[in-house]
Short mmCIF file of C-alpha atoms in Angstrom, two decimals:
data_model
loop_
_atom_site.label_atom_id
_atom_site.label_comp_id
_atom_site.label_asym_id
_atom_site.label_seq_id
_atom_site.Cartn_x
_atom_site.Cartn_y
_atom_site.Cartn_z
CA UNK A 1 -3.92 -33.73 36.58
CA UNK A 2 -0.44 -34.24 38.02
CA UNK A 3 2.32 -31.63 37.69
CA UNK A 4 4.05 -32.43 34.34
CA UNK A 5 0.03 -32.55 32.64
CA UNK A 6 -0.31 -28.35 34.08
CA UNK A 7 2.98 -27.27 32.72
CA UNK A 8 2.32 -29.07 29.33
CA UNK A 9 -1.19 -27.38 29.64
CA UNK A 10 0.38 -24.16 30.72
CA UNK A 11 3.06 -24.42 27.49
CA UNK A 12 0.23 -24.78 25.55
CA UNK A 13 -1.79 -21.62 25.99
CA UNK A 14 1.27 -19.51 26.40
CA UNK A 15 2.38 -20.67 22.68
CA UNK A 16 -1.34 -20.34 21.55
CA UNK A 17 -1.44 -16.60 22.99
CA UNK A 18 2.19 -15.72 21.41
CA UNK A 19 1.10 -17.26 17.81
CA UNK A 20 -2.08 -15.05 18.26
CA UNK A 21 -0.31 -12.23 18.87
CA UNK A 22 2.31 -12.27 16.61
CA UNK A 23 -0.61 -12.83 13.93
CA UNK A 24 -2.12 -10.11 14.65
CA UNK A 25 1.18 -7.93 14.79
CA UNK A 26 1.82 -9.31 11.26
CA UNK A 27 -1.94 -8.23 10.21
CA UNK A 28 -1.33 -4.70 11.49
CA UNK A 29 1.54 -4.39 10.09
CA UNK A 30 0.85 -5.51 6.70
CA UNK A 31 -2.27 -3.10 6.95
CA UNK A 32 -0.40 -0.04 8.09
CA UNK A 33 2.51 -1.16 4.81
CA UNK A 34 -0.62 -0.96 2.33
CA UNK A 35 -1.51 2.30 3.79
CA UNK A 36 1.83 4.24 3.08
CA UNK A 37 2.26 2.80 0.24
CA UNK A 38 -1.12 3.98 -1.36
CA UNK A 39 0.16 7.48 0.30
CA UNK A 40 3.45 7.46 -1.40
CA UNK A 41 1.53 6.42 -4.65
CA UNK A 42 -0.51 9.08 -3.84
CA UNK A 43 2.46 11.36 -3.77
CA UNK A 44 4.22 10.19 -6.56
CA UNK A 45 1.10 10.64 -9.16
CA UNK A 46 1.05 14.73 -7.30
CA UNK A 47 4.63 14.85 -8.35
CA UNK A 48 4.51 13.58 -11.86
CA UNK A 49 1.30 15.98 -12.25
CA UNK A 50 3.30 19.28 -11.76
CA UNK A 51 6.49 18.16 -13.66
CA UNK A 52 3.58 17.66 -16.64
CA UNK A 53 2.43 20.67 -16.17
CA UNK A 54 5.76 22.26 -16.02
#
């Protein structure tokens, strides 16, 4: 393998680790997203329950 062949290499997995990571970012974040949201759902019904009963 001459020089040029290790950077491309080298380019390679960097860019494979980054897309990797930034999937997983995304997953985590979309996770963490549905999990407020069912909490301010959550919330929201609460509120509309005491104005009813009010």
């Amino acid at each position: 393998m001459n020089d040029a062949d290790v950077s491309k290499q080298i380019v390679r997995f960097i860019r494979q680790e980054a897309e990797e990571k930034s999937n997983e970012i995304s997953v985590s974040a979309e996770e963490e997203f549905n999990i407020e949201k069912l909490l301010v759902e959550a919330e929201k019904k609460k509120i509309r329950q005491e104005y009813e009963r009010k």
